[in-house]
PDB file of C-alpha atoms in Angstrom:
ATOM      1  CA  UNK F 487      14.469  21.660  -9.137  1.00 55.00           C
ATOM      2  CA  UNK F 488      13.047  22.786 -12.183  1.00 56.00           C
ATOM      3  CA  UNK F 489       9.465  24.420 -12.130  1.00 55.00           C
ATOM      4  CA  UNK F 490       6.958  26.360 -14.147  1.00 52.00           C
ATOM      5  CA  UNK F 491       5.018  29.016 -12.535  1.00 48.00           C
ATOM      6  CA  UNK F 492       1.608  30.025 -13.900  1.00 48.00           C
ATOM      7  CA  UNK F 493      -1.293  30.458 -12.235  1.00 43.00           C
ATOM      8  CA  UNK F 494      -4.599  27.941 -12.743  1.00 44.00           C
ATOM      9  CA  UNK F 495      -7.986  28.430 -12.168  1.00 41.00           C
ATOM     10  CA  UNK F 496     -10.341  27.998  -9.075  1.00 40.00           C
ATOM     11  CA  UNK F 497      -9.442  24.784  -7.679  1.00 42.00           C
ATOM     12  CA  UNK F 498      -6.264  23.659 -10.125  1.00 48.00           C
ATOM     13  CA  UNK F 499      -2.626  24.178  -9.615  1.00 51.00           C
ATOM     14  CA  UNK F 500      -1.134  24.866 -13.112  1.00 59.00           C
ATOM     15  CA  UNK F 501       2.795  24.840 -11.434  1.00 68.00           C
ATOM     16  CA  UNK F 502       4.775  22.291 -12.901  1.00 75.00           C
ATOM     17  CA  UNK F 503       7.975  20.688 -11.690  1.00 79.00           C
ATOM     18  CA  UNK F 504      10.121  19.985 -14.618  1.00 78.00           C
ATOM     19  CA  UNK F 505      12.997  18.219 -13.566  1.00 80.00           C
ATOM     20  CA  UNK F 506      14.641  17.359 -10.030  1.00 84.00           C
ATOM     21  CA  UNK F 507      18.261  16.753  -9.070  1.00 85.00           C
ATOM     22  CA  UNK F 508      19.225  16.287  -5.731  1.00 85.00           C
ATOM     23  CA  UNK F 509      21.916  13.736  -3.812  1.00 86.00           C
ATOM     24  CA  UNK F 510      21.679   9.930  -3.392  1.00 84.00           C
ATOM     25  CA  UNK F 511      20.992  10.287   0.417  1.00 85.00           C
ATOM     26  CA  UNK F 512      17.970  12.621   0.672  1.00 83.00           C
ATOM     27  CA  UNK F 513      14.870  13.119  -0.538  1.00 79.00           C
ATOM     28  CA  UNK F 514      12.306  15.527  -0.996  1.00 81.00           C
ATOM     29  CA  UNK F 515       8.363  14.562   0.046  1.00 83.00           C
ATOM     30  CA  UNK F 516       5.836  15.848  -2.172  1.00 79.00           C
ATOM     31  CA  UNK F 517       4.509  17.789   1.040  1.00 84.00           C
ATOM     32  CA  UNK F 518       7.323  19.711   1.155  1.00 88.00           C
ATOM     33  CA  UNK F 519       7.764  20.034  -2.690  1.00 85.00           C
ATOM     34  CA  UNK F 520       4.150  21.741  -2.542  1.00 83.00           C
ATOM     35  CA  UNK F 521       5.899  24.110  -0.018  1.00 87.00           C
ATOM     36  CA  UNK F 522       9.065  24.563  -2.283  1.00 86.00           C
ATOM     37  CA  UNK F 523       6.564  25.421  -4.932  1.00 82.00           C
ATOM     38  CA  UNK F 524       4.534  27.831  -2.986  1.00 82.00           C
ATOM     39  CA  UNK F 525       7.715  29.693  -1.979  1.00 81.00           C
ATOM     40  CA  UNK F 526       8.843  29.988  -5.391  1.00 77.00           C
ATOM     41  CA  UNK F 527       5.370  31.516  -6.925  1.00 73.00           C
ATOM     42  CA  UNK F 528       5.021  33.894  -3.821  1.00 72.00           C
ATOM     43  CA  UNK F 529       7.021  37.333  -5.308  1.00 57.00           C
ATOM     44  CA  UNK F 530       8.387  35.999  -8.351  1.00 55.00           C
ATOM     45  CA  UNK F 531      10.005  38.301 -10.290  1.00 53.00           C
ATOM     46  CA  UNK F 532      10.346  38.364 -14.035  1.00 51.00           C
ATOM     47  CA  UNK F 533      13.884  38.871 -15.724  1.00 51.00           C
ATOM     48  CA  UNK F 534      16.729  39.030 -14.103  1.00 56.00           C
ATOM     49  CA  UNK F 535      15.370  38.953 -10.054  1.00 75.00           C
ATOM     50  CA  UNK F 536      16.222  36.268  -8.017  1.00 85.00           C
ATOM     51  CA  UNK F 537      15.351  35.170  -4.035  1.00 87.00           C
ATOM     52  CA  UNK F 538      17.571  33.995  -1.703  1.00 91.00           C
ATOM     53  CA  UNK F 539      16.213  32.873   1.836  1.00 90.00           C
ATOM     54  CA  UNK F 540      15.813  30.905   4.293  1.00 92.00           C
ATOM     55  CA  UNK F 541      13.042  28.309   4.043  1.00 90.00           C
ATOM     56  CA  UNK F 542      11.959  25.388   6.208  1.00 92.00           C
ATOM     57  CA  UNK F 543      10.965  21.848   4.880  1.00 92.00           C
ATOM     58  CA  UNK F 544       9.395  19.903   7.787  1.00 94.00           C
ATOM     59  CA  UNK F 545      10.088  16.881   6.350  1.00 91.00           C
ATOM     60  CA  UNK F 546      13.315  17.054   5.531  1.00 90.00           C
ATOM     61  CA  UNK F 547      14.231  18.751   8.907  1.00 90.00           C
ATOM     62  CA  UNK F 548      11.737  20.296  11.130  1.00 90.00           C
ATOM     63  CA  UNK F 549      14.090  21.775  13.332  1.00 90.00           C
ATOM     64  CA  UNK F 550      15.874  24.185  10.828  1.00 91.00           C
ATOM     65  CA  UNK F 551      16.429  26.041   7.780  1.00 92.00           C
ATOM     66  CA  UNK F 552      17.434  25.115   4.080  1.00 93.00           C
ATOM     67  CA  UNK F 553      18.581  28.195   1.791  1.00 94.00           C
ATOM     68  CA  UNK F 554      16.888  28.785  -1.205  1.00 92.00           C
ATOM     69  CA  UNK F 555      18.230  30.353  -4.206  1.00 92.00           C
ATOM     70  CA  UNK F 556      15.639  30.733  -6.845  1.00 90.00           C
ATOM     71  CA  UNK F 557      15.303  33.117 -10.013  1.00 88.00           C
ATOM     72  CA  UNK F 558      13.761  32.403 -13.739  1.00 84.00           C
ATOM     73  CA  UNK F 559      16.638  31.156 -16.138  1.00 84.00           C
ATOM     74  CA  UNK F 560      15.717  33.943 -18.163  1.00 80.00           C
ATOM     75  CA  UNK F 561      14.019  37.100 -19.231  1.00 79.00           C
ATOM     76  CA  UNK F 562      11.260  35.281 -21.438  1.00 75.00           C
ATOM     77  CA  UNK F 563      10.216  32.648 -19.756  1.00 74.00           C
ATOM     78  CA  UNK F 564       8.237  31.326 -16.884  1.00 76.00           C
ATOM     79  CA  UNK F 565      10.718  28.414 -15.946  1.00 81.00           C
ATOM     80  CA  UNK F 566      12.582  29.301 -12.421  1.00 84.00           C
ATOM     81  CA  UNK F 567      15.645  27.453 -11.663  1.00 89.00           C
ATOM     82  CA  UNK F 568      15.518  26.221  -7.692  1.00 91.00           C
ATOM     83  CA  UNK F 569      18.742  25.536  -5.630  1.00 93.00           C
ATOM     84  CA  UNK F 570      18.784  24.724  -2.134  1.00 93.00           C
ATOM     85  CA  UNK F 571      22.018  24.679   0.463  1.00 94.00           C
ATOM     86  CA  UNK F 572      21.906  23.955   3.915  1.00 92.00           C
ATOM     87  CA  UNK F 573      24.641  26.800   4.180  1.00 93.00           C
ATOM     88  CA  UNK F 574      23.670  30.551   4.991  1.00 91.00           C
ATOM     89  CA  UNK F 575      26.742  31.603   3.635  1.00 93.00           C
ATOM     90  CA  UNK F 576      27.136  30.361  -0.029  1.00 94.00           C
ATOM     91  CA  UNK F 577      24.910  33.020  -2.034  1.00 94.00           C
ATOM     92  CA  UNK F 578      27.190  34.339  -4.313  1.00 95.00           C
ATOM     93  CA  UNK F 579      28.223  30.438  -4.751  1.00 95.00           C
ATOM     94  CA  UNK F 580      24.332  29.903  -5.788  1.00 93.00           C
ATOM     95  CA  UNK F 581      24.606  32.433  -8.155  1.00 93.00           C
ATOM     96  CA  UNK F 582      27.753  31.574 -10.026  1.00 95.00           C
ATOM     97  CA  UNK F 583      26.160  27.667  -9.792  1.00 93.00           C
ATOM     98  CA  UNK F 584      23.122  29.072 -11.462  1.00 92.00           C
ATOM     99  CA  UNK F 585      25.104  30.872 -14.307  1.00 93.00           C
ATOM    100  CA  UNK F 586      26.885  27.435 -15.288  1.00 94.00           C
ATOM    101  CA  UNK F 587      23.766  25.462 -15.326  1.00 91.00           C
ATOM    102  CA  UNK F 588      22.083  27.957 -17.595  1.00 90.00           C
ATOM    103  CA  UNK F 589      25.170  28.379 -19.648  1.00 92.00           C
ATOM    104  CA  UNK F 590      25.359  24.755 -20.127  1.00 90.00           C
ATOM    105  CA  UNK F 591      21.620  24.587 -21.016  1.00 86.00           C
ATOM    106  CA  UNK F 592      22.607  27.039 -23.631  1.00 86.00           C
ATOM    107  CA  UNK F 593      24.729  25.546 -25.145  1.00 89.00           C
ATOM    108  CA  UNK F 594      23.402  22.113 -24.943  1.00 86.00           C
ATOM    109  CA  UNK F 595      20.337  23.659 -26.655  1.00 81.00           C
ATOM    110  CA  UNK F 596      17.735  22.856 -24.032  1.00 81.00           C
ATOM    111  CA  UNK F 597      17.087  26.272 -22.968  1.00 74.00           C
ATOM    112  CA  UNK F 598      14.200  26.133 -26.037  1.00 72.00           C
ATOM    113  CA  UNK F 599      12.796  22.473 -24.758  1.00 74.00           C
ATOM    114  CA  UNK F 600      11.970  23.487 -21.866  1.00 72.00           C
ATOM    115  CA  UNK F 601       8.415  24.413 -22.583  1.00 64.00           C
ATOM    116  CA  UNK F 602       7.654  21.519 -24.369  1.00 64.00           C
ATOM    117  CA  UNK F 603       7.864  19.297 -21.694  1.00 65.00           C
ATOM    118  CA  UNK F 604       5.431  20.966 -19.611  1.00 65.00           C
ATOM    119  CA  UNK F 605       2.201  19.039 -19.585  1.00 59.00           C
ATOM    120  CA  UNK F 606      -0.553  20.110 -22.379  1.00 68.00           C
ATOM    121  CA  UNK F 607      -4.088  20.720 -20.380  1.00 79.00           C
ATOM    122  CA  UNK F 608      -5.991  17.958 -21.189  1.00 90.00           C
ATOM    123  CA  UNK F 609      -9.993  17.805 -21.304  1.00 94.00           C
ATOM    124  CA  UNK F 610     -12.566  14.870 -20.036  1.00 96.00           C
ATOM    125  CA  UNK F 611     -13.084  14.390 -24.354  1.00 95.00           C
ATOM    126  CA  UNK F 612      -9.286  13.089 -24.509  1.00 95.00           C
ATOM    127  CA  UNK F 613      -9.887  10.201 -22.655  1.00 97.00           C
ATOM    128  CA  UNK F 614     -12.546   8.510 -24.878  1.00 96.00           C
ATOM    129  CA  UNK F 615     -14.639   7.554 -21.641  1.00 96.00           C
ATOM    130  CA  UNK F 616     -18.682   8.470 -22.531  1.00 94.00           C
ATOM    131  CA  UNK F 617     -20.555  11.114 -20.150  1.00 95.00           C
ATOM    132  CA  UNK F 618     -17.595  11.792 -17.837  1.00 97.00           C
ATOM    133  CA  UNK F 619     -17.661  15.245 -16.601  1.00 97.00           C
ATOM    134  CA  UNK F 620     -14.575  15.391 -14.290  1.00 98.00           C
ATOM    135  CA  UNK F 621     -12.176  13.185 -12.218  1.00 98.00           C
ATOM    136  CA  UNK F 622      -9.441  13.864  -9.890  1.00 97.00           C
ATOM    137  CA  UNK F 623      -6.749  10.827  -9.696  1.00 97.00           C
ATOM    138  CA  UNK F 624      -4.178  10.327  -6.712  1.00 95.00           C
ATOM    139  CA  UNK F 625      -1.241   8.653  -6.707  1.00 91.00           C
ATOM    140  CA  UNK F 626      -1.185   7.252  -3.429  1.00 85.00           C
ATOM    141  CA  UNK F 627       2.438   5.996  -3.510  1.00 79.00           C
ATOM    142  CA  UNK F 628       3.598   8.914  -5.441  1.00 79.00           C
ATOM    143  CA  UNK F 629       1.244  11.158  -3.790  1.00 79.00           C
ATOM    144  CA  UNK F 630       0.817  13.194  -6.797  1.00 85.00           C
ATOM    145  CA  UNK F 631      -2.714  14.409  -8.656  1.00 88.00           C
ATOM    146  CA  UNK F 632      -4.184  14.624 -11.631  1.00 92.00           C
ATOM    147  CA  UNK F 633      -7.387  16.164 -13.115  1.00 93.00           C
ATOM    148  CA  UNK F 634      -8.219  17.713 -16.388  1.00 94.00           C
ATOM    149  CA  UNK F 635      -9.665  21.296 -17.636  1.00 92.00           C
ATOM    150  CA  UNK F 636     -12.594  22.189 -16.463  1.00 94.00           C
ATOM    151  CA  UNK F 637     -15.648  22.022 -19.175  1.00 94.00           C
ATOM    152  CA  UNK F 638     -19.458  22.191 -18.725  1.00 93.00           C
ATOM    153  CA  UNK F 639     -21.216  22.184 -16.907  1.00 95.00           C
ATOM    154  CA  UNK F 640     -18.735  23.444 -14.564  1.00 96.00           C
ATOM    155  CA  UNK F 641     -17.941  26.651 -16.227  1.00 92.00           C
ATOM    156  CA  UNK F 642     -18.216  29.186 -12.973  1.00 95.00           C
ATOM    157  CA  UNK F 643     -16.523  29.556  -9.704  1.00 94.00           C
ATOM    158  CA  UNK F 644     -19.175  28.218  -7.933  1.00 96.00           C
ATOM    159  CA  UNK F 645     -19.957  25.687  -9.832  1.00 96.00           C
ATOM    160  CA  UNK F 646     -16.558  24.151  -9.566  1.00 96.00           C
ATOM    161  CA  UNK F 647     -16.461  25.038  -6.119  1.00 96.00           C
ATOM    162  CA  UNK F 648     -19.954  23.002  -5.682  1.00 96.00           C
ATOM    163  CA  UNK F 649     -18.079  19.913  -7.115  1.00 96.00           C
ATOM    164  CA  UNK F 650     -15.248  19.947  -5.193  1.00 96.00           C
ATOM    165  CA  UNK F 651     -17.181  20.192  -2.091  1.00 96.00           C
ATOM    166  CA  UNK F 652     -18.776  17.026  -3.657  1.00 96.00           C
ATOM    167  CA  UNK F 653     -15.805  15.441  -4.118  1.00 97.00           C
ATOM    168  CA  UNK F 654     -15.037  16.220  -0.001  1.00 96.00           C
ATOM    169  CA  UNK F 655     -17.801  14.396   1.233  1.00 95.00           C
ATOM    170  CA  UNK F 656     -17.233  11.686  -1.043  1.00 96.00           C
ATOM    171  CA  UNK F 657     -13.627  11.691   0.083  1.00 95.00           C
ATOM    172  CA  UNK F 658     -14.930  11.487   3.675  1.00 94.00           C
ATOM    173  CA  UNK F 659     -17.355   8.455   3.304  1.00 93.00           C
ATOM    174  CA  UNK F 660     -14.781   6.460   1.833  1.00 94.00           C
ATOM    175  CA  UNK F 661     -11.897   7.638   4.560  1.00 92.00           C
ATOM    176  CA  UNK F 662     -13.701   8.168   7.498  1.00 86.00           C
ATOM    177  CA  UNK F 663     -17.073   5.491   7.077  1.00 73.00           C
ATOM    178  CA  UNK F 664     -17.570   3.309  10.053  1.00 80.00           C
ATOM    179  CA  UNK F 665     -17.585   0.581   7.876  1.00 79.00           C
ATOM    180  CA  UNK F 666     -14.674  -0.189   5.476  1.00 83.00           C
ATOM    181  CA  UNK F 667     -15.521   0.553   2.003  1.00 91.00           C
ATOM    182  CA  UNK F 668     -14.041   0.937  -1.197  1.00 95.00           C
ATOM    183  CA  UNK F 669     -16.757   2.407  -3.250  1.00 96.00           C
ATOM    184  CA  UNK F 670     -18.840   5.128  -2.910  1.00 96.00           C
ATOM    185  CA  UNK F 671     -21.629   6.325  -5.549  1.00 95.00           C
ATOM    186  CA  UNK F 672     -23.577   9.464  -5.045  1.00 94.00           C
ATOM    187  CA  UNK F 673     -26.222  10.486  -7.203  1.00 94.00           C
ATOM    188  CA  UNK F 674     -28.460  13.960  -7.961  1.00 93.00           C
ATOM    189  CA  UNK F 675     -30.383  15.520 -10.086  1.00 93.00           C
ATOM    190  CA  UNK F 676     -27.051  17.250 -11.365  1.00 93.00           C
ATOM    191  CA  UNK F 677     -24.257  14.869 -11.158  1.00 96.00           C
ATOM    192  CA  UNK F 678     -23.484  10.934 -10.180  1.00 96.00           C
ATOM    193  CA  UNK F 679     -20.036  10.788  -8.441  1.00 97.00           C
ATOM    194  CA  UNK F 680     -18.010   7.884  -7.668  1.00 97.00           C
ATOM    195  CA  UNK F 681     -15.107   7.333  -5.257  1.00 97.00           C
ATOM    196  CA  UNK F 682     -13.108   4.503  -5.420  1.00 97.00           C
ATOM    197  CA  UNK F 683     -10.530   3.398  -3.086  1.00 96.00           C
ATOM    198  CA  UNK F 684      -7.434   1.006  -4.545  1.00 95.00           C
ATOM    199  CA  UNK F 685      -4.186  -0.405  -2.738  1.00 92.00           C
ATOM    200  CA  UNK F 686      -2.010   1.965  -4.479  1.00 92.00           C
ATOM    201  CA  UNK F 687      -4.462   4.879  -5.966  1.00 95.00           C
ATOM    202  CA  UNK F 688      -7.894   6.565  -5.651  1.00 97.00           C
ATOM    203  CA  UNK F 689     -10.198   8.294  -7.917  1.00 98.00           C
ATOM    204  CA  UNK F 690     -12.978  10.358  -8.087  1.00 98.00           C
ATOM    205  CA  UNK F 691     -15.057  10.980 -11.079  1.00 98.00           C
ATOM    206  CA  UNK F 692     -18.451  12.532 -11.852  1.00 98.00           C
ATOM    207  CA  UNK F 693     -20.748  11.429 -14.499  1.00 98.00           C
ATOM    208  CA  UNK F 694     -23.956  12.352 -16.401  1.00 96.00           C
ATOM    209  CA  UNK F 695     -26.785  11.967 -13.897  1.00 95.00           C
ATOM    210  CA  UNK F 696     -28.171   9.313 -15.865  1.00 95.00           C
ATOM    211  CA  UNK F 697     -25.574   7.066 -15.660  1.00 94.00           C
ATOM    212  CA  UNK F 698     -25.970   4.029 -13.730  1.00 94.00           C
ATOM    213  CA  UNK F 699     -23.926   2.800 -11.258  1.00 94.00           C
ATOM    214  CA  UNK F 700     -22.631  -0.217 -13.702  1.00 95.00           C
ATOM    215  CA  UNK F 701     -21.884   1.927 -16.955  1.00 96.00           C
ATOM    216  CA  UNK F 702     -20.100   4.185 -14.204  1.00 96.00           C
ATOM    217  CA  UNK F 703     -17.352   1.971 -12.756  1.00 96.00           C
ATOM    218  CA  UNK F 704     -16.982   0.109 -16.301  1.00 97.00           C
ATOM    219  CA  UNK F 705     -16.300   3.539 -17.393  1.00 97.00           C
ATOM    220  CA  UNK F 706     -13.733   4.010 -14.666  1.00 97.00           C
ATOM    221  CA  UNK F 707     -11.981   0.968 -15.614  1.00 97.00           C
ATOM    222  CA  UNK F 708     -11.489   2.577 -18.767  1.00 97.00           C
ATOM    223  CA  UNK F 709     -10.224   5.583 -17.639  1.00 98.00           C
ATOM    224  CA  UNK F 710      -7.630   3.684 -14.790  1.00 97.00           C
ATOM    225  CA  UNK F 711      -6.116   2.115 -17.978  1.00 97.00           C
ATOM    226  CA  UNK F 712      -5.883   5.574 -20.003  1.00 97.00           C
ATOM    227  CA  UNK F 713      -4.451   7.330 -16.793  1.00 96.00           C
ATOM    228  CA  UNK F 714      -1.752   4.134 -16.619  1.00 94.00           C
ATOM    229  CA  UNK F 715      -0.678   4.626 -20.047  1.00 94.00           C
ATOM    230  CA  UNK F 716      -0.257   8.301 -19.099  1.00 91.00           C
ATOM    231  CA  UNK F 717       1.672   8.089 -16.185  1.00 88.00           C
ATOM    232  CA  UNK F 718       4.722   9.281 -17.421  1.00 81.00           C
ATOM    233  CA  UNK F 719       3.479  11.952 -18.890  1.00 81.00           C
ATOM    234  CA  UNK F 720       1.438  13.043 -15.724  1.00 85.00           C
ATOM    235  CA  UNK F 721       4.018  12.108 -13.097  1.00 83.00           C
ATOM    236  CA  UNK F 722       7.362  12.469 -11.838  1.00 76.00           C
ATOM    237  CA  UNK F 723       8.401   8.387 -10.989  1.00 74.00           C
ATOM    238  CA  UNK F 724      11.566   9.101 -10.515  1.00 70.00           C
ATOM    239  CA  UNK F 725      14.572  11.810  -9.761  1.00 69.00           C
ATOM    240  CA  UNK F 726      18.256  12.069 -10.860  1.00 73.00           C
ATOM    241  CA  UNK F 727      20.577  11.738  -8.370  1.00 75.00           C
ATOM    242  CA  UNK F 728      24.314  12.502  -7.875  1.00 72.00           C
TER     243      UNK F 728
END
């Protein structure tokens, strides 16, 4: 795996994975990709440091360890290169594997396209959809999010952590209602939020309070077809495979 480490914001995750290779057979849940990714942000180090450990993947195998080599691919950037071996023993073979990849990527000149392919923060604005403050989009059979930058009125700490507690109980209603429902609309006097359940996806956006509950899921219609165009850029749909 390929990933970008930089740290986000209060409530946003502004890792990246890049690119993932791994072999025909197996394959890697997004639950324990958030774990890879966690491991490789916890004591990066710049330059020419590198980590090799043990690490378990529950999903993969619950009752053991992987081995994870991981170090940036070089001095000036934030891109870490991630292999993983089910065999204690083959370090020094991570390291010289690591050296031809980047050596390849040299010479291939991809070394410099790497940051380009990251994904640009984005703002509610880009979308085109009127009074929309915030959304958070799921993936349900990719299980992979999306949200953009935070802008006003949501320009504090607290006031982001205000809407995501927001978007929690809306979240629950829909999930955990006695009765089975697929929309949920919550209005105050400093937000309307709307939940809505699909067969494949979920979303959760918050409007102007003035919006009505029409204009609001018209607007989200809208915005379901902008994310859909998107989707490659916001999404990994697929892996290579060897």
């Amino acid at each position: 795996a390929v990933v970008s480490t930089q740290s986000g914001h209060y409530g946003r995750d502004e890792r990246q994975i890049i690119s993932i290779v791994r072999p025909k057979q197996y394959a890697v849940t997004p639950q324990d990709l958030h774990l890879l990714m966690n491991y490789v942000q916890t004591g990066s180090t710049r330059g020419h440091g590198e980590k090799w450990a043990p690490c378990c993947l529950p999903d993969f195998n619950d009752g053991g360890y992987l081995y994870i080599h991981d170090s940036y691919i070089s001095e000036t950037t934030n891109v870490s290169l991630v292999l993983i071996t089910n065999e204690r023993e083959q370090h020094i073979t991570m390291i010289e594997c690591k050296q031809r990849i980047v050596d390849q990527m040299v010479a291939q000149k991809t070394m410099e396209k790497l940051e380009a392919v990251l994904v640009s923060p984005f703002v509610c604005s880009d979308t085109k959809i009127p009074h929309l403050h915030h959304f958070i989009y799921k993936s349900r059979s990719s299980q992979q999010l999306v949200s953009p930058e935070y802008t006003a009125p949501y320009n504090s700490d607290e006031d982001r952590r205000l809407l995501h507690a927001k978007y929690c109980q809306v979240h629950d209603k829909l999930h955990h209602s006695d009765h089975k429902i697929s929309i949920y609309y919550d209005i105050d006097a400093r937000e309307s939020v709307v939940g809505y359940l699909m067969s494949n996806s979920e979303i959760y956006c918050t409007f102007s309070p003035f919006v009505t509950r029409p204009v609001a899921l018209n607007n989200i219609d809208k915005l379901l077809k902008w994310i859909r165009r998107e989707e490659n850029r916001f999404f990994i749909l697929g892996s290579g495979v060897y």
